Tab-separated table of C-alpha atoms in Angstrom:
chain	number	residue	atom	x	y	z
A	76	MET	CA	0.147	-0.053	-0.002
A	77	VAL	CA	2.917	2.448	0.840
A	78	SER	CA	4.278	1.673	-2.694
A	79	LEU	CA	0.885	2.211	-4.391
A	80	LEU	CA	0.224	5.617	-2.569
A	81	GLY	CA	3.755	7.011	-3.053
A	82	PRO	CA	6.024	8.893	-0.709
A	83	SER	CA	3.759	11.165	1.469
A	84	ASP	CA	0.909	10.080	-0.530
A	85	ALA	CA	2.072	11.734	-3.702
A	86	PHE	CA	0.707	9.207	-6.004
A	87	LEU	CA	-2.644	9.284	-4.218
A	88	ARG	CA	-2.708	13.097	-4.802
A	89	ILE	CA	-2.114	12.549	-8.565
A	90	LEU	CA	-5.036	10.198	-8.751
A	91	GLU	CA	-7.277	12.554	-6.893
A	92	ASP	CA	-6.369	15.567	-9.058
A	93	GLN	CA	-6.782	13.841	-12.339
A	94	LEU	CA	-9.791	11.551	-11.741
A	95	ALA	CA	-13.420	12.469	-11.373
A	96	ALA	CA	-13.988	10.176	-8.521
A	97	ASP	CA	-13.381	10.170	-4.691
A	98	ILE	CA	-10.596	7.834	-3.546
A	99	HIS	CA	-10.402	7.020	0.142
A	100	VAL	CA	-7.892	4.658	1.772
A	101	ARG	CA	-8.146	2.981	5.064
A	102	GLY	CA	-5.490	0.379	5.956
A	103	ALA	CA	-5.115	-1.853	3.080
A	104	ARG	CA	-8.633	-1.000	1.592
A	105	VAL	CA	-9.137	1.493	-1.260
A	106	THR	CA	-12.738	2.671	-1.591
A	107	ILE	CA	-13.766	4.637	-4.687
A	108	SER	CA	-17.049	6.499	-5.051
A	109	GLY	CA	-18.642	8.726	-7.608
A	110	ALA	CA	-20.335	8.254	-11.049
A	111	ALA	CA	-20.413	4.654	-12.228
A	112	ASP	CA	-18.092	5.256	-15.329
A	113	GLN	CA	-15.672	7.276	-13.270
A	114	VAL	CA	-15.467	4.747	-10.565
A	115	ALA	CA	-14.891	1.928	-13.156
A	116	LYS	CA	-12.118	4.092	-14.768
A	117	ALA	CA	-10.499	4.649	-11.318
A	118	ALA	CA	-10.797	1.048	-10.263
A	119	GLU	CA	-9.069	-0.078	-13.577
A	120	ILE	CA	-6.327	2.406	-13.067
A	121	VAL	CA	-5.577	1.242	-9.473
A	122	THR	CA	-5.671	-2.380	-10.613
A	123	GLU	CA	-3.128	-1.461	-13.395
A	124	LEU	CA	-0.869	0.214	-10.796
A	125	VAL	CA	-1.071	-2.898	-8.427
A	126	THR	CA	-0.215	-5.168	-11.367
A	127	ILE	CA	2.871	-3.204	-12.103
A	128	LEU	CA	4.051	-3.331	-8.412
A	129	ARG	CA	3.529	-7.046	-8.441
A	130	THR	CA	5.902	-7.412	-11.300
A	131	GLY	CA	8.631	-5.994	-9.016
A	132	GLN	CA	8.756	-2.607	-10.774
A	133	GLY	CA	8.438	0.421	-8.793
A	134	LEU	CA	6.001	3.197	-9.398
A	135	THR	CA	7.029	7.005	-10.197
A	136	SER	CA	4.822	9.998	-10.561
A	137	GLU	CA	5.490	9.779	-14.295
A	138	THR	CA	4.266	6.179	-14.478
A	139	VAL	CA	1.099	6.921	-12.506
A	140	GLU	CA	0.417	9.824	-14.935
A	141	ARG	CA	1.063	7.564	-17.970
A	142	VAL	CA	-1.337	4.750	-16.698
A	143	ILE	CA	-4.047	7.543	-16.150
A	144	GLY	CA	-3.378	8.739	-19.615
A	145	MET	CA	-3.787	5.290	-21.164
A	146	ALA	CA	-7.069	4.583	-19.338
A	147	ASP	CA	-9.377	6.100	-21.881
A	148	ASP	CA	-7.786	3.771	-24.734
A	149	PRO	CA	-9.504	0.414	-24.895
A	150	HIS	CA	-6.526	-1.004	-26.770
A	151	ALA	CA	-3.876	-0.139	-24.077
A	152	ALA	CA	-3.066	-2.384	-21.268
A	153	ALA	CA	-0.930	-0.101	-19.183
A	154	ALA	CA	0.704	-2.805	-17.040
A	155	GLU	CA	1.686	-4.876	-20.155
A	156	ILE	CA	3.156	-1.878	-21.910
A	157	LEU	CA	5.040	-0.392	-18.940
A	158	THR	CA	6.619	-3.700	-17.782
A	159	GLN	CA	7.985	-4.938	-21.241
A	160	ASN	CA	11.732	-4.893	-20.853
A	161	ILE	CA	13.831	-4.516	-23.793
A	162	VAL	CA	17.351	-4.364	-22.472
A	163	SER	CA	18.647	-3.626	-19.047
A	164	SER	CA	22.032	-1.971	-18.109
A	165	ARG	CA	23.446	-0.909	-14.733
A	166	GLY	CA	20.230	-1.524	-13.027
A	167	ARG	CA	18.050	0.410	-15.437
A	168	ALA	CA	15.565	-1.085	-17.922
A	169	VAL	CA	14.588	0.381	-21.296
A	170	ARG	CA	10.930	-0.140	-21.834
A	171	PRO	CA	8.120	1.541	-24.004
A	172	LYS	CA	6.223	4.062	-21.901
A	173	THR	CA	3.184	4.565	-24.396
A	174	LEU	CA	0.883	2.585	-26.529
A	175	ASN	CA	2.384	3.948	-29.692
A	176	GLN	CA	5.960	3.320	-28.427
A	177	LYS	CA	4.889	-0.412	-27.787
A	178	ARG	CA	3.389	-0.543	-31.278
A	179	TYR	CA	6.617	0.660	-32.552
A	180	VAL	CA	8.736	-1.888	-30.694
A	181	ASP	CA	6.244	-4.729	-31.722
A	182	ALA	CA	6.583	-3.455	-35.480
A	183	ILE	CA	10.459	-3.716	-35.222
A	184	ASP	CA	10.006	-7.331	-34.124
A	185	ARG	CA	7.703	-8.173	-36.931
A	186	HIS	CA	9.043	-6.346	-39.965
A	187	THR	CA	12.395	-6.098	-41.792
A	188	VAL	CA	12.073	-2.364	-42.342
A	189	VAL	CA	10.389	0.070	-40.057
A	190	PHE	CA	9.919	3.799	-40.182
A	191	GLY	CA	9.599	5.615	-36.818
A	192	ILE	CA	8.224	9.119	-37.446
A	193	GLY	CA	7.501	11.648	-34.769
A	194	PRO	CA	8.593	14.687	-32.895
A	195	ALA	CA	11.565	15.211	-30.669
A	196	GLY	CA	11.523	13.253	-27.273
A	197	THR	CA	9.245	10.338	-28.427
A	198	GLY	CA	11.960	7.664	-28.045
A	199	LYS	CA	12.145	6.878	-31.788
A	200	THR	CA	16.073	6.491	-31.934
A	201	TYR	CA	16.400	5.528	-28.241
A	202	LEU	CA	14.040	2.495	-28.611
A	203	ALA	CA	15.457	1.570	-32.059
A	204	MET	CA	18.885	1.485	-30.164
A	205	ALA	CA	17.534	-0.665	-27.446
A	206	LYS	CA	16.195	-3.133	-30.045
A	207	ALA	CA	19.374	-3.256	-31.756
A	208	VAL	CA	21.337	-3.970	-28.709
A	209	GLN	CA	18.818	-6.619	-27.703
A	210	ALA	CA	19.178	-8.313	-31.183
A	211	LEU	CA	23.074	-8.291	-30.731
A	212	GLN	CA	22.929	-9.744	-27.267
A	213	ASN	CA	20.520	-12.489	-28.566
A	214	LYS	CA	22.835	-13.153	-31.554
A	215	GLU	CA	20.259	-12.284	-34.016
A	216	VAL	CA	22.678	-10.109	-35.729
A	217	SER	CA	26.431	-9.910	-35.661
A	218	ARG	CA	26.732	-6.013	-35.648
A	219	ILE	CA	25.038	-2.658	-35.319
A	220	ILE	CA	25.385	0.045	-37.771
A	221	LEU	CA	24.188	3.524	-36.778
A	222	THR	CA	24.133	6.432	-39.307
A	223	ARG	CA	22.769	9.804	-40.033
A	224	PRO	CA	23.162	12.537	-42.534
A	225	ALA	CA	25.635	15.268	-41.622
A	226	ILE	CA	23.305	18.127	-41.937
A	227	GLU	CA	23.536	21.119	-39.542
A	228	ALA	CA	20.361	22.042	-37.689
A	229	GLY	CA	19.756	25.635	-39.030
A	230	GLU	CA	23.226	26.860	-38.258
A	231	ARG	CA	26.752	26.827	-39.859
A	232	LEU	CA	29.384	25.186	-37.745
A	233	GLY	CA	32.141	26.367	-40.182
A	234	PHE	CA	35.576	24.623	-40.267
A	235	LEU	CA	36.063	21.974	-37.642
A	236	PRO	CA	39.626	21.243	-36.788
A	237	GLY	CA	41.020	17.701	-36.364
A	238	THR	CA	40.857	14.307	-38.197
A	239	LEU	CA	37.971	13.269	-40.304
A	240	ASN	CA	36.495	11.447	-37.149
A	241	ASP	CA	36.724	14.562	-35.223
A	242	LYS	CA	34.822	16.547	-37.808
A	243	ILE	CA	31.859	14.151	-38.175
A	244	ASP	CA	31.658	13.211	-34.368
A	245	PRO	CA	29.524	16.229	-33.491
A	246	TYR	CA	26.765	14.857	-35.836
A	247	LEU	CA	27.009	11.331	-34.488
A	248	ARG	CA	27.152	12.204	-30.816
A	249	PRO	CA	23.436	11.488	-30.030
A	250	LEU	CA	23.884	7.886	-31.242
A	251	TYR	CA	26.983	7.342	-28.982
A	252	ASP	CA	25.016	8.837	-26.104
A	253	ALA	CA	22.183	6.310	-26.525
A	254	LEU	CA	24.660	3.409	-26.832
A	255	HIS	CA	26.463	4.425	-23.780
A	256	ASP	CA	23.109	4.141	-21.830
A	257	MET	CA	22.531	0.631	-22.914
A	258	VAL	CA	25.906	-1.254	-22.630
A	259	GLU	CA	28.805	-1.091	-20.280
A	260	PRO	CA	30.908	2.032	-20.642
A	261	ASP	CA	34.070	-0.138	-20.705
A	262	SER	CA	32.788	-2.244	-23.646
A	263	VAL	CA	31.927	0.711	-25.958
A	264	PRO	CA	35.401	1.355	-27.306
A	265	LYS	CA	35.863	-2.473	-27.718
A	266	LEU	CA	32.586	-2.829	-29.746
A	267	LEU	CA	33.794	0.139	-31.794
A	268	THR	CA	37.241	-1.029	-32.391
A	269	SER	CA	36.133	-4.505	-33.474
A	270	GLY	CA	33.474	-3.092	-35.896
A	271	THR	CA	30.756	-4.913	-33.930
A	272	VAL	CA	29.199	-1.427	-33.563
A	273	GLU	CA	29.895	1.076	-36.355
A	274	VAL	CA	28.766	4.678	-36.243
A	275	ALA	CA	29.218	6.498	-39.540
A	276	PRO	CA	27.704	9.398	-41.735
A	277	LEU	CA	25.191	8.453	-44.266
A	278	ALA	CA	27.616	9.202	-47.056
A	279	TYR	CA	29.683	6.218	-46.076
A	280	MET	CA	26.896	3.854	-46.817
A	281	ARG	CA	27.075	4.146	-50.680
A	282	GLY	CA	28.226	1.066	-52.473
A	283	ARG	CA	27.823	-1.262	-49.583
A	284	THR	CA	25.577	-4.386	-48.802
A	285	LEU	CA	25.003	-4.794	-45.100
A	286	ASN	CA	24.370	-8.396	-44.155
A	287	ASP	CA	23.613	-9.822	-40.788
A	288	ALA	CA	23.243	-6.263	-39.310
A	289	PHE	CA	20.807	-4.262	-37.314
A	290	ILE	CA	20.897	-0.843	-39.150
A	291	ILE	CA	19.528	2.441	-37.748
A	292	LEU	CA	19.223	5.704	-39.956
A	293	ASP	CA	18.590	8.567	-37.524
A	294	GLU	CA	17.486	12.127	-38.509
A	295	ALA	CA	16.102	10.772	-41.818
A	296	GLN	CA	14.106	13.823	-42.473
A	297	ASN	CA	17.445	15.350	-43.664
A	298	THR	CA	17.898	12.933	-46.376
A	299	SER	CA	17.069	13.582	-50.006
A	300	MET	CA	14.830	11.194	-52.070
A	301	GLU	CA	18.064	9.789	-53.722
A	302	GLN	CA	19.800	9.371	-50.327
A	303	MET	CA	16.742	7.464	-48.949
A	304	LYS	CA	16.688	5.115	-51.936
A	305	MET	CA	20.420	4.514	-51.717
A	306	PHE	CA	20.364	3.734	-48.000
A	307	LEU	CA	17.283	1.379	-48.251
A	308	THR	CA	18.910	-0.673	-50.989
A	309	ARG	CA	21.877	-1.335	-48.774
A	310	LEU	CA	19.720	-3.937	-47.015
A	311	GLY	CA	21.506	-7.302	-46.941
A	312	PHE	CA	20.451	-10.905	-46.016
A	313	GLY	CA	19.732	-11.324	-42.246
A	314	SER	CA	19.522	-7.573	-41.708
A	315	LYS	CA	16.946	-5.303	-40.230
A	316	ILE	CA	16.547	-1.555	-40.868
A	317	VAL	CA	14.949	1.122	-38.561
A	318	VAL	CA	14.564	4.708	-40.046
A	319	THR	CA	13.766	7.576	-37.632
A	320	GLY	CA	12.919	11.069	-38.161
A	321	ASP	CA	10.822	14.159	-37.490
A	322	ILE	CA	9.265	15.691	-40.653
A	323	THR	CA	8.486	18.979	-38.834
A	324	GLN	CA	12.219	19.616	-38.458
A	325	ILE	CA	13.766	19.474	-41.960
A	326	ASP	CA	17.127	21.291	-42.447
A	327	LEU	CA	17.589	20.593	-46.041
A	328	PRO	CA	18.357	23.478	-48.479
A	329	GLY	CA	15.355	24.956	-50.111
A	330	GLY	CA	13.918	22.940	-52.861
A	331	THR	CA	15.142	19.517	-51.790
A	332	ARG	CA	12.497	17.118	-50.909
A	333	SER	CA	12.820	15.221	-47.785
A	334	GLY	CA	13.413	11.416	-48.488
A	335	LEU	CA	11.295	10.779	-45.312
A	336	ARG	CA	8.481	12.756	-46.577
A	337	GLY	CA	8.348	11.086	-49.972
A	338	VAL	CA	9.187	7.415	-48.887
A	339	GLN	CA	5.821	6.706	-47.568
A	340	ASP	CA	4.151	7.581	-50.847
A	341	VAL	CA	6.756	5.313	-52.576
A	342	LEU	CA	6.594	2.301	-50.276
A	343	ASP	CA	2.979	2.343	-49.100
A	344	GLY	CA	1.519	-1.107	-49.136
A	345	VAL	CA	4.977	-2.835	-49.711
A	346	ASP	CA	4.971	-6.117	-47.759
A	347	ASP	CA	7.257	-6.355	-44.667
A	348	ILE	CA	7.755	-2.514	-44.249
A	349	ALA	CA	5.938	-0.748	-41.374
A	350	PHE	CA	5.282	2.937	-40.773
A	351	CYS	CA	4.876	4.028	-37.061
A	352	THR	CA	3.730	7.531	-36.189
A	353	LEU	CA	4.453	8.989	-32.770
A	354	THR	CA	2.828	12.268	-31.436
A	355	SER	CA	3.362	14.873	-28.752
A	356	ARG	CA	1.468	12.335	-26.370
A	357	ASP	CA	4.364	9.919	-26.769
A	358	VAL	CA	7.002	12.337	-25.576
A	359	VAL	CA	8.917	10.896	-22.706
A	360	ARG	CA	11.265	13.684	-21.813
A	361	HIS	CA	10.427	16.601	-19.325
A	362	LYS	CA	6.647	16.775	-19.342
A	363	LEU	CA	7.057	20.418	-20.583
A	364	VAL	CA	8.672	18.957	-23.830
A	365	GLY	CA	5.409	17.364	-24.721
A	366	ARG	CA	3.407	20.671	-24.101
A	367	ILE	CA	5.965	22.529	-26.323
A	368	VAL	CA	5.641	20.033	-29.114
A	369	ALA	CA	1.825	20.298	-28.918
A	370	ALA	CA	1.920	23.994	-28.988
A	371	TYR	CA	4.162	24.212	-32.104
A	372	ASP	CA	1.823	21.739	-33.826
A	373	GLN	CA	-1.191	23.803	-32.940
A	374	PHE	CA	0.514	27.202	-34.107
A	375	GLU	CA	1.702	25.542	-37.305
A	376	SER	CA	-1.761	24.040	-38.067
A	377	LEU	CA	-3.480	27.445	-37.599
A	378	ASN	CA	-0.880	29.428	-39.560
A	379	GLN	CA	-0.257	27.063	-42.534
A	380	PRO	CA	-3.050	28.330	-44.580
A	381	ARG	CA	-1.821	31.767	-44.148
A	382	GLU	CA	1.784	30.865	-44.998
A	383	GLN	CA	0.618	29.170	-48.157
A	384	HIS	CA	-1.390	32.168	-49.227
A	385	ARG	CA	1.637	34.440	-48.847
A	386	ARG	CA	3.575	32.230	-51.196
């Protein structure tokens, strides 16, 4: 009961604030009163929280809020989603945290090529990386290849000193960061040196056939149509591809069509390819990030007709 209610009853206060039902706790008994539909909803949420606790996973304020958020979706079993471990490292487990994230993870299991499209903070790259590490640990693939286009995000970095690796490292740093979260830090240099994990800019993919590999293309909104075709045709035997990107943050020069925008029109209906869309509701960073993304979406939807009229 202490774990269910949270430190100083913090979780109980979240339930009371966000649910239209009265919740009373006495000893080991929880009593819920109010309108029948709201009582049923609250009872379902409390049951899901208890199920999560029985798996040995602790609750956090974020977990409680996510369970409440999933309660209105008949297809979402919160306990099943939030207890699905992908990989564990240093006492931390990587898990999907929303229904769309679980659908994305399941699509990676079932399909050879998967596109994860959504705004910043929705876990597109992080979950793809976790599935890649899982596949490597389970010996489903013999190597992981991580790539992204070397396009600057709305600014010019100018001349960068050092070797070629030093020059491209800033573009690939987010992929290194995710990798460090999922494997022991001491093993990362060994994996990179041996070629078991390769991190390279997209330009290095041309002319290669990638067999027995888990391949992730990040920031795919900054590929051209030609680059996207080039990348997808690198697929070899025993390999899997995950492409991630955010079509609202394209940094390509004017007039260049994003390969991520165009690929769904080209590959729609092709067998063994899945497109997964994540939204601001799937943001798993600071809760304010989700509100920022939603505010930008609303602003752009309201101003789009006006901008088109100006053009």
